[in-house]
PDB file of C-alpha atoms in Angstrom:
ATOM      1  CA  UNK A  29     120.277 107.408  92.176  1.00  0.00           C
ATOM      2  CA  UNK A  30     117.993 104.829  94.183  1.00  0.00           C
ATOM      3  CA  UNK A  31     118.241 101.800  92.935  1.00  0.00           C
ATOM      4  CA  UNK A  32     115.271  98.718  93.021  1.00  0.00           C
ATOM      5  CA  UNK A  33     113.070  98.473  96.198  1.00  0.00           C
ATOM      6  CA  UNK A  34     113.347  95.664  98.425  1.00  0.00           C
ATOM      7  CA  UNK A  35     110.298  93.475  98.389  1.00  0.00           C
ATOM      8  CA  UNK A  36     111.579  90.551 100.518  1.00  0.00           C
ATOM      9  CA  UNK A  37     114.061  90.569 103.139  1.00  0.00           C
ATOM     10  CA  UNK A  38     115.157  87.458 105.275  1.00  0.00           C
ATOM     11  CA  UNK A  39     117.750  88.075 108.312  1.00  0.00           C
ATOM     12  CA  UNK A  40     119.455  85.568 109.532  1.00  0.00           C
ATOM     13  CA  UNK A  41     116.673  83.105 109.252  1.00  0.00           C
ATOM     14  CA  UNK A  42     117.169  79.940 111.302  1.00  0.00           C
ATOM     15  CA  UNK A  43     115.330  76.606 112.143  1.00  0.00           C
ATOM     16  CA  UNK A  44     115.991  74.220 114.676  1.00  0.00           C
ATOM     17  CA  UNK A  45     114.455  70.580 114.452  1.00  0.00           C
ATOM     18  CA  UNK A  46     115.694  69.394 117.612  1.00  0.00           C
ATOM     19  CA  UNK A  47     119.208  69.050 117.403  1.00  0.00           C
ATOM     20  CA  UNK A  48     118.905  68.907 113.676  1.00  0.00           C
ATOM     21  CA  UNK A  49     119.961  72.965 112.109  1.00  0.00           C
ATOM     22  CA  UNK A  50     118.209  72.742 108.794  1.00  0.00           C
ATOM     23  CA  UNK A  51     118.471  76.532 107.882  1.00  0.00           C
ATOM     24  CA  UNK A  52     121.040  78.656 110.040  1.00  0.00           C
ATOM     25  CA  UNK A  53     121.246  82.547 109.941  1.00  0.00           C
ATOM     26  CA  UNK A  54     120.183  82.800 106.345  1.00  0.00           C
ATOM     27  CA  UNK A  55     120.294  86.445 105.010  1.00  0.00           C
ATOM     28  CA  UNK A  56     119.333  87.790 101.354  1.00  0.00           C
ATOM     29  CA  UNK A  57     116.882  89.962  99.793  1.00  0.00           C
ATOM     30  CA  UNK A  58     114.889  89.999  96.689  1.00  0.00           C
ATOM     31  CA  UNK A  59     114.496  93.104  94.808  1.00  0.00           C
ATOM     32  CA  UNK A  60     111.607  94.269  92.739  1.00  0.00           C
ATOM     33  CA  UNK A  61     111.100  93.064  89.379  1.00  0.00           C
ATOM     34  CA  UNK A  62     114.014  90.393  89.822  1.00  0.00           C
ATOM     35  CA  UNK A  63     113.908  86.358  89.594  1.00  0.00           C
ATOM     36  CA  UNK A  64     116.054  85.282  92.187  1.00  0.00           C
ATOM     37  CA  UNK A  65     117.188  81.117  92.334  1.00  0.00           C
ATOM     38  CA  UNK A  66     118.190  79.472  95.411  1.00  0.00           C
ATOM     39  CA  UNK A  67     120.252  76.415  94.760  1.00  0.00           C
ATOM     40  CA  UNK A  68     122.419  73.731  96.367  1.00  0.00           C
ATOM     41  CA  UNK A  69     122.929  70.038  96.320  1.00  0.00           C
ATOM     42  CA  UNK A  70     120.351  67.722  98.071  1.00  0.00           C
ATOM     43  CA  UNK A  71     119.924  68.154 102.019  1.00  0.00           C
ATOM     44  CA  UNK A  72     121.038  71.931 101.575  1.00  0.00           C
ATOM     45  CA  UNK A  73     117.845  73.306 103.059  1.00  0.00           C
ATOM     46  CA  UNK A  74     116.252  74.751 100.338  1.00  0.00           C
ATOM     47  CA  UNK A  75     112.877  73.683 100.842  1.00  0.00           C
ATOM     48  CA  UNK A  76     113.015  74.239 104.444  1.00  0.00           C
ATOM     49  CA  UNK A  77     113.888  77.808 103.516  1.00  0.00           C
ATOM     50  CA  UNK A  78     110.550  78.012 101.310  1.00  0.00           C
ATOM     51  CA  UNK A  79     108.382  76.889 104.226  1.00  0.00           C
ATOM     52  CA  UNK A  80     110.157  79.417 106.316  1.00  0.00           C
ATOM     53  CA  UNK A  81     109.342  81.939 103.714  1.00  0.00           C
ATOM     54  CA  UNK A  82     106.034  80.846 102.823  1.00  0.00           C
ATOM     55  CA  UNK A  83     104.500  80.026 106.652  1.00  0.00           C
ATOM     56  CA  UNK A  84     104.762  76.737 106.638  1.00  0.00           C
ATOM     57  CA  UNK A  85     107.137  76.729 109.711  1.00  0.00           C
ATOM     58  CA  UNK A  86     108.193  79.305 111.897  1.00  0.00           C
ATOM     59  CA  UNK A  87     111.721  80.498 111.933  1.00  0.00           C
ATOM     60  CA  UNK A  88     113.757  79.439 115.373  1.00  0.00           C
ATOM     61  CA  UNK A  89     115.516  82.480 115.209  1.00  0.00           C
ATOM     62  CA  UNK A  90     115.421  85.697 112.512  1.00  0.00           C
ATOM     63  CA  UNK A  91     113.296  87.908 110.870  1.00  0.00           C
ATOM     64  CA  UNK A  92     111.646  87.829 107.360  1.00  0.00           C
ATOM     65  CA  UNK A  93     109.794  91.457 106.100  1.00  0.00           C
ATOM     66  CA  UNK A  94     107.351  91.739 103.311  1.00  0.00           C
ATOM     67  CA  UNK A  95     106.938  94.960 101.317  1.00  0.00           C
ATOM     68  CA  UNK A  96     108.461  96.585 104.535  1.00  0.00           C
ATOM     69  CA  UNK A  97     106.238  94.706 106.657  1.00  0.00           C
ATOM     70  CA  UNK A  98     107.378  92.387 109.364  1.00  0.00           C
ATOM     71  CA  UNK A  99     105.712  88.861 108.892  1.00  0.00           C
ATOM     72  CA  UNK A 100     108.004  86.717 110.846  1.00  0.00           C
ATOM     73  CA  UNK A 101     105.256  85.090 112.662  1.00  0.00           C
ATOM     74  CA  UNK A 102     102.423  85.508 110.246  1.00  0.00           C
ATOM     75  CA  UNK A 103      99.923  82.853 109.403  1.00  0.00           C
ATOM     76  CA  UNK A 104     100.234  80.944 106.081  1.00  0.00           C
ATOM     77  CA  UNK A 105      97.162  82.650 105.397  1.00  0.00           C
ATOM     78  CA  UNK A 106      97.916  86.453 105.998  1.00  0.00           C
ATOM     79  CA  UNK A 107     101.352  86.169 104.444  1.00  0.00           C
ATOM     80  CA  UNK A 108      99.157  85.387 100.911  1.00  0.00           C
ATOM     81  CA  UNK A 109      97.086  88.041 102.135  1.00  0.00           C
ATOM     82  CA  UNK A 110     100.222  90.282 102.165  1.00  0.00           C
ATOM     83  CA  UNK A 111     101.321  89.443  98.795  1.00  0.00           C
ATOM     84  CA  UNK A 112     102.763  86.343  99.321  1.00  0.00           C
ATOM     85  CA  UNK A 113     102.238  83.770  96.886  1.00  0.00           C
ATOM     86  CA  UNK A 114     103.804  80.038  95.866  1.00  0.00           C
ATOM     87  CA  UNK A 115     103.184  77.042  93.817  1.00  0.00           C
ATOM     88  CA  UNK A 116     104.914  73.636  95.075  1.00  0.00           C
ATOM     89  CA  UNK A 117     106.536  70.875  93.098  1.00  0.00           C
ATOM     90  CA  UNK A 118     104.052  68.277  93.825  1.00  0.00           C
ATOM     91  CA  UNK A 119     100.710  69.395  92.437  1.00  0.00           C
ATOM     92  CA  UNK A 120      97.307  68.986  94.454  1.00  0.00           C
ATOM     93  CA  UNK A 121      94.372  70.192  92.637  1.00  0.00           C
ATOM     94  CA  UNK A 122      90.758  69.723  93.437  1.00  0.00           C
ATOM     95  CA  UNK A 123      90.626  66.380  91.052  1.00  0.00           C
ATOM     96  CA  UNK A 124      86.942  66.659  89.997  1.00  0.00           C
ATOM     97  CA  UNK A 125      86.499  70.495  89.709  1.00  0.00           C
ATOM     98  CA  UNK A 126      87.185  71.984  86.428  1.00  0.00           C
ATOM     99  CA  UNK A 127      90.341  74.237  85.565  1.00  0.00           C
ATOM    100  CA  UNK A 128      88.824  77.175  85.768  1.00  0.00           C
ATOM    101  CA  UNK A 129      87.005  76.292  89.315  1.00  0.00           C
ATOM    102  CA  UNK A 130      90.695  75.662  90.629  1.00  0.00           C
ATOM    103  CA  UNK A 131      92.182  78.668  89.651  1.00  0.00           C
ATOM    104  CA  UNK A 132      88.461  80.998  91.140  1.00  0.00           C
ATOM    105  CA  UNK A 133      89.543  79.109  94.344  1.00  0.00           C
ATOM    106  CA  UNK A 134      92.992  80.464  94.792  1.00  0.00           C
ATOM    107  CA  UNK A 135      91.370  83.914  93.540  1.00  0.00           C
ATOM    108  CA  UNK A 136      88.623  83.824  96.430  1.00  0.00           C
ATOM    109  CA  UNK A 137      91.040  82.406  99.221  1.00  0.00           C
ATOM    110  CA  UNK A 138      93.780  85.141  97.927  1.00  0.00           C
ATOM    111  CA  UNK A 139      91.606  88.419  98.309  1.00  0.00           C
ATOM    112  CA  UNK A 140      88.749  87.819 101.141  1.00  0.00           C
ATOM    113  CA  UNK A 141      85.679  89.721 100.199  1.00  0.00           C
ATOM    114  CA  UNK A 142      86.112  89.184  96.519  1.00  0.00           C
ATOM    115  CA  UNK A 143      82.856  88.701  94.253  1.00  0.00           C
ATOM    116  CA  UNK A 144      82.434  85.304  92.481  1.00  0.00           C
ATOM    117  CA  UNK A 145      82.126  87.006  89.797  1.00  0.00           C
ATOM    118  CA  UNK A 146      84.829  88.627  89.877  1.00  0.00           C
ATOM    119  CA  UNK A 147      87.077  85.792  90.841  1.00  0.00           C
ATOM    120  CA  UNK A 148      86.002  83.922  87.933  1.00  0.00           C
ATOM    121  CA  UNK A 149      86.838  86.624  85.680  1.00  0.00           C
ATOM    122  CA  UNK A 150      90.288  86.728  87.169  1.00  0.00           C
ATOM    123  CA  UNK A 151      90.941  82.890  87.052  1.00  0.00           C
ATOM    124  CA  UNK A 152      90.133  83.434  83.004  1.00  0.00           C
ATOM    125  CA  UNK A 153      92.666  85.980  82.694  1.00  0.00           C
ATOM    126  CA  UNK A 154      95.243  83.866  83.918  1.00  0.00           C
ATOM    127  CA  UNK A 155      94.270  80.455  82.369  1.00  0.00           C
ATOM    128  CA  UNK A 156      94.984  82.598  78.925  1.00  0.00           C
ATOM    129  CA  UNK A 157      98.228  83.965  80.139  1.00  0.00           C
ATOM    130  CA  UNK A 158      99.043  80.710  80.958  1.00  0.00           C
ATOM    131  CA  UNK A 159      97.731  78.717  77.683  1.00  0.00           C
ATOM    132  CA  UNK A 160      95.308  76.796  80.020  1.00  0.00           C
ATOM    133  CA  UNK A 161      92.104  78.609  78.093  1.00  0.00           C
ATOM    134  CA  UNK A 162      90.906  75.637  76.078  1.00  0.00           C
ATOM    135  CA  UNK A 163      91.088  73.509  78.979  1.00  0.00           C
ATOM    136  CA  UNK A 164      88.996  75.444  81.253  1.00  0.00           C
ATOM    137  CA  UNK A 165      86.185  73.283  81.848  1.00  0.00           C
ATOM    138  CA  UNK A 166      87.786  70.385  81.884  1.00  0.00           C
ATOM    139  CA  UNK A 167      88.095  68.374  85.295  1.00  0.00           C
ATOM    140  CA  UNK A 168      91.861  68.615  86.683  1.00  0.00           C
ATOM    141  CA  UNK A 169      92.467  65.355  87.253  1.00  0.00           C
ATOM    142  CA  UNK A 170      92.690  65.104  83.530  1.00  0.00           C
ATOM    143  CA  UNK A 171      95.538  67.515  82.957  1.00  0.00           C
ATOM    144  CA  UNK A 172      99.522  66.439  81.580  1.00  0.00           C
ATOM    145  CA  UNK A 173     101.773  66.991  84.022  1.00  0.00           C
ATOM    146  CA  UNK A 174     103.117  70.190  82.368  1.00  0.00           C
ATOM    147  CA  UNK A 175      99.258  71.513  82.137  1.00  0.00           C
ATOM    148  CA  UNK A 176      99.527  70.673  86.134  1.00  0.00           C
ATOM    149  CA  UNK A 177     102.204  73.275  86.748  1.00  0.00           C
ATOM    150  CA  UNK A 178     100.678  75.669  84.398  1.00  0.00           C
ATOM    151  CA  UNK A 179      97.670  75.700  86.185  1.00  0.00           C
ATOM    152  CA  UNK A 180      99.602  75.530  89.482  1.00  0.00           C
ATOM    153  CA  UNK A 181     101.080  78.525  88.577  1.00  0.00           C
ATOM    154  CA  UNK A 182      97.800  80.267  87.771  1.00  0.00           C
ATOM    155  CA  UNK A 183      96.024  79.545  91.096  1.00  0.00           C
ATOM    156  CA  UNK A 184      99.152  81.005  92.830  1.00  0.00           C
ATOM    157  CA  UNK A 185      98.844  83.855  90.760  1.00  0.00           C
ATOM    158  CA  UNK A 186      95.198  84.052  91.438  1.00  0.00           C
ATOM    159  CA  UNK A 187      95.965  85.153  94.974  1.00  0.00           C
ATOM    160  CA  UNK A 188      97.359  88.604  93.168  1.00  0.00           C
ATOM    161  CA  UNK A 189     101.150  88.612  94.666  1.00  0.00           C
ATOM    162  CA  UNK A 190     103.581  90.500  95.139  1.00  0.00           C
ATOM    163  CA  UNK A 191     106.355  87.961  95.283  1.00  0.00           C
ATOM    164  CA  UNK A 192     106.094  85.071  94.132  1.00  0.00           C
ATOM    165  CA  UNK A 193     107.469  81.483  95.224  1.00  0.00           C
ATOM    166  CA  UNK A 194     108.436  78.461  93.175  1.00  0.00           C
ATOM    167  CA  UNK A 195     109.207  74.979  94.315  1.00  0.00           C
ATOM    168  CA  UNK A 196     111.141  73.119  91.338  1.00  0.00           C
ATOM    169  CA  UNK A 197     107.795  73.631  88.910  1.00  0.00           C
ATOM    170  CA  UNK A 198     110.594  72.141  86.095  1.00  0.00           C
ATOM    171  CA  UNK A 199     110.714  68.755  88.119  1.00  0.00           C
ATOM    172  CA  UNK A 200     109.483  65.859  85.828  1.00  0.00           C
ATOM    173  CA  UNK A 201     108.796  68.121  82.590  1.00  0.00           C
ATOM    174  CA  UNK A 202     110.590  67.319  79.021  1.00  0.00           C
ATOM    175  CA  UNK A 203     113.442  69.973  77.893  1.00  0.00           C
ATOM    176  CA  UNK A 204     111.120  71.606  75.466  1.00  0.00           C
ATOM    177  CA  UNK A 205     108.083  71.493  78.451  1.00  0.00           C
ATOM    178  CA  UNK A 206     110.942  73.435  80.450  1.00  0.00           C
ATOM    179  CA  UNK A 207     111.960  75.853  77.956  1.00  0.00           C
ATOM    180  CA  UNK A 208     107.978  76.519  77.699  1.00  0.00           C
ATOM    181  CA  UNK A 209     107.624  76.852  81.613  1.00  0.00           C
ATOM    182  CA  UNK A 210     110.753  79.535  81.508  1.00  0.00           C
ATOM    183  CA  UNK A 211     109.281  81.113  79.425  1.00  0.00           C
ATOM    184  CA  UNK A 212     105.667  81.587  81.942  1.00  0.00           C
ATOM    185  CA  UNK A 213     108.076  82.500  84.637  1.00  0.00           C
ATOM    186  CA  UNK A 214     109.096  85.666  82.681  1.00  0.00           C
ATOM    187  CA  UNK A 215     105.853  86.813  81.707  1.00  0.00           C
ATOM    188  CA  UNK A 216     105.217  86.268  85.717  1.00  0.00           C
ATOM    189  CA  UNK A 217     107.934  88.572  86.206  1.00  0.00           C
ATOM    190  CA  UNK A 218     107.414  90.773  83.211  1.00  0.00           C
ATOM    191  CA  UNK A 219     103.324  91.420  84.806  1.00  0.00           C
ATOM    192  CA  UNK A 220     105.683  93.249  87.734  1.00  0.00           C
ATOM    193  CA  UNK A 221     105.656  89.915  89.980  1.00  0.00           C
ATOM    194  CA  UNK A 222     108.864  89.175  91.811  1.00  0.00           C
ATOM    195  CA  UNK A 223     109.938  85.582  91.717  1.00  0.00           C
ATOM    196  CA  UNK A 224     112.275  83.417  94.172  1.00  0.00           C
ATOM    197  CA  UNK A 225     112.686  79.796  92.735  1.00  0.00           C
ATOM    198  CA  UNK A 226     114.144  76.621  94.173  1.00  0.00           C
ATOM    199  CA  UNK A 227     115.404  74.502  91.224  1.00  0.00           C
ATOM    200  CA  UNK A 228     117.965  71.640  90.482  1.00  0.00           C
ATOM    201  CA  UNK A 229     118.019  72.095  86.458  1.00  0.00           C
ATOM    202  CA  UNK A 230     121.199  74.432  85.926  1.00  0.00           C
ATOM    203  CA  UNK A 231     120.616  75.155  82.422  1.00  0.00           C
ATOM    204  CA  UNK A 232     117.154  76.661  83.810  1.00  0.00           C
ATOM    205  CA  UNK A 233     118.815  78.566  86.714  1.00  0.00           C
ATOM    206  CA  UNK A 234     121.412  79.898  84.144  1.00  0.00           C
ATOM    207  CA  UNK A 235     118.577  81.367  81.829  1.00  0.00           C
ATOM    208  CA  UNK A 236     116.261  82.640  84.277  1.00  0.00           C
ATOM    209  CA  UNK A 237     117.911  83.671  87.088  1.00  0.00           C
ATOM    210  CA  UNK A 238     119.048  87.533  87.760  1.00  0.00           C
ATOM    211  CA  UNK A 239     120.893  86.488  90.976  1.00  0.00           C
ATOM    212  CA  UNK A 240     121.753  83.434  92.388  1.00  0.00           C
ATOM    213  CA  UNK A 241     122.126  82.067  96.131  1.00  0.00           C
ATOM    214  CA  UNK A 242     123.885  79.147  96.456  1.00  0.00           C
ATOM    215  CA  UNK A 243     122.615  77.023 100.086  1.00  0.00           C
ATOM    216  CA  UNK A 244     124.359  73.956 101.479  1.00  0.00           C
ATOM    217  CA  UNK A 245     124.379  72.735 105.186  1.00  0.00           C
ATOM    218  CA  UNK A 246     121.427  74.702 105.891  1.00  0.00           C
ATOM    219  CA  UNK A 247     124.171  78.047 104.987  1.00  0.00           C
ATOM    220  CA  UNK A 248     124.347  80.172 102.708  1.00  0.00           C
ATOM    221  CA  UNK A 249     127.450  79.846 100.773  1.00  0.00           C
ATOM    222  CA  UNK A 250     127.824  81.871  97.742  1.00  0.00           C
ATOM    223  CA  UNK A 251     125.271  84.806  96.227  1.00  0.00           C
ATOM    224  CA  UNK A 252     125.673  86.516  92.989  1.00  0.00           C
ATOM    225  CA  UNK A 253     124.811  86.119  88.791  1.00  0.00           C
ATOM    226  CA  UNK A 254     124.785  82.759  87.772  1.00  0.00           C
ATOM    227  CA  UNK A 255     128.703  82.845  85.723  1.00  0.00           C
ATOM    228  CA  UNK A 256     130.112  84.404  89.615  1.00  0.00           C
ATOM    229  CA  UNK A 257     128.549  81.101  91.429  1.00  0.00           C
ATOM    230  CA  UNK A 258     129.378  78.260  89.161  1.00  0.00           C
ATOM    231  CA  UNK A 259     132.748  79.500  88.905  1.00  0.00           C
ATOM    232  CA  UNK A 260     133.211  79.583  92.567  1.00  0.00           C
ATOM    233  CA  UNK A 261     135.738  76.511  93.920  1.00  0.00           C
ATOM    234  CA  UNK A 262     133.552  76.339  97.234  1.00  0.00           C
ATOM    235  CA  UNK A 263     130.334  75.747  95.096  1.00  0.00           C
ATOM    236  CA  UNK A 264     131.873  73.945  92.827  1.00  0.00           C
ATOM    237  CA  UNK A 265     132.983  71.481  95.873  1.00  0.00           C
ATOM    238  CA  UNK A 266     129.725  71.288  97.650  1.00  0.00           C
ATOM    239  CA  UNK A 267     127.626  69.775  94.036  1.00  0.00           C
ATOM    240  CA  UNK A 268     130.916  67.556  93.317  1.00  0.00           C
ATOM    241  CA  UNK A 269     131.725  66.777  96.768  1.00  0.00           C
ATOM    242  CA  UNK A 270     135.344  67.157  95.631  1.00  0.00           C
ATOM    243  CA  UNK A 271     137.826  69.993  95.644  1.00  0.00           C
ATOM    244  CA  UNK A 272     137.239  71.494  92.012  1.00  0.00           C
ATOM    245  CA  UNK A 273     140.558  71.702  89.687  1.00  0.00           C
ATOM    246  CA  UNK A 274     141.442  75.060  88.126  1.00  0.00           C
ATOM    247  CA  UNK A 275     138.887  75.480  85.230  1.00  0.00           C
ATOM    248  CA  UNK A 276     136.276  72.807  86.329  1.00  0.00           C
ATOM    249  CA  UNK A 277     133.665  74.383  83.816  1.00  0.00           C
ATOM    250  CA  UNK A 278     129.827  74.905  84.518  1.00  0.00           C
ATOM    251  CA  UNK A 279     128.144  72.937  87.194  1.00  0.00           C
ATOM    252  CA  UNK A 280     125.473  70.480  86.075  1.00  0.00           C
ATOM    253  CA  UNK A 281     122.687  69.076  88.475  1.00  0.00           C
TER     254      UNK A 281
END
């Protein structure tokens, strides 16, 4: 019996800045239908990882396939055309456009060729899936933080992915803000959207994640469900920077 398809596939992914090896022979794949964390303590090379998987830099060494497809030295710009999508921590939205005129952007730079029309009618599908309805014609600069990554989420969606990436969209929010953006994440994944995220907050990782990979040094160092990695000594060791006693309990970033 086959099991799920392979949708993204990094091997042995490496970047060089200088002398400096931020990300070295990184392997894992991400499997249809699965959320997938990446975690590890600060200076582990997370993020550098996301702009190697996203097209932000190009990898020193490696190779990185989408849907099958080799994209190792696409573009920013035809890796979204691929399927590619992400939404990053720090939010940047066009201030003094409206909601809505945010989210028909990422439709319309997503899919070249698309129709206004059409676009628009996208980018109010998604500000209902992602409780950002009421707000659509209000200007973005006047959005909570937690409306911020909502709608963040929606303009990354509005580019119609595949697989989509997310760059610690729980930083800053309230616990209850968090529960409320897990809960977006799985109807993300539940639409048949893939998700990779990079985030610190365990207790998010630990209800959201299907697998786990566990970076430090720019390695990785551990892979598996979230119970098999925070009961590993070696992870353990790299968030505590100390070698873990027997029974050191759940990690907490």
């Amino acid at each position: 019996m086959n099991g799920p398809s392979v949708v993204l596939s990094a091997e042995g992914l490496s970047k060089r800045f200088g002398g400096l090896k931020a990300v070295q022979q990184v392997s894992f794949k991400v499997y249809a239908g699965e959320i997938l964390a990446v975690i590890g303590p600060n200076g582990a090379g997370k993020t550098t990882l996301l702009n190697l998987l996203s097209g932000v830099y190009r990898p020193s060494e490696g190779r990185l396939t989408l849907l099958g497809r080799d994209i190792t030295q696409s573009s920013m710009e035809a890796r979204c055309h691929a399927g590619l999508g992400r939404a990053f921590q720090i939010v940047r939205p066009f201030g003094e456009m409206t909601v809505h005129e945010n989210v028909t952007v990422g439709a319309l730079f997503g899919t070249p060729g698309m129709r206004l029309a059409h676009a628009r009618e996208l980018a109010q599908s998604l500000l209902e899936r992602t409780g950002l309805a009421a707000l659509a014609d209000r200007p973005a600069h006047e959005l909570t933080l937690l409306q911020d990554k909502r709608m963040e989420v929606a303009r990354a969606l509005a580019t119609q992915p595949q697989v989509l990436l997310l760059d610690e969209v729980m930083a800053g929010l309230r616990p209850a803000e968090a529960q409320e953006a897990v809960a977006l994440v799985r109807s993300v994944r539940d639409s048949g959207v893939s998700v990779l995220f990079i985030e610190h907050i365990m207790p998010v990782v630990r209800d959201l994640a299907d697998r786990v990979v566990v970076m430090d040094q720019g390695q990785v160092m551990a892979e598996g469900s979230y119970r098999d990695v925070t009961s590993n000594p070696l992870v353990v060791a790299a968030y505590l920077g100390t070698e873990p006693e027997l029974g050191a309990g759940e990690l907490h970033a």
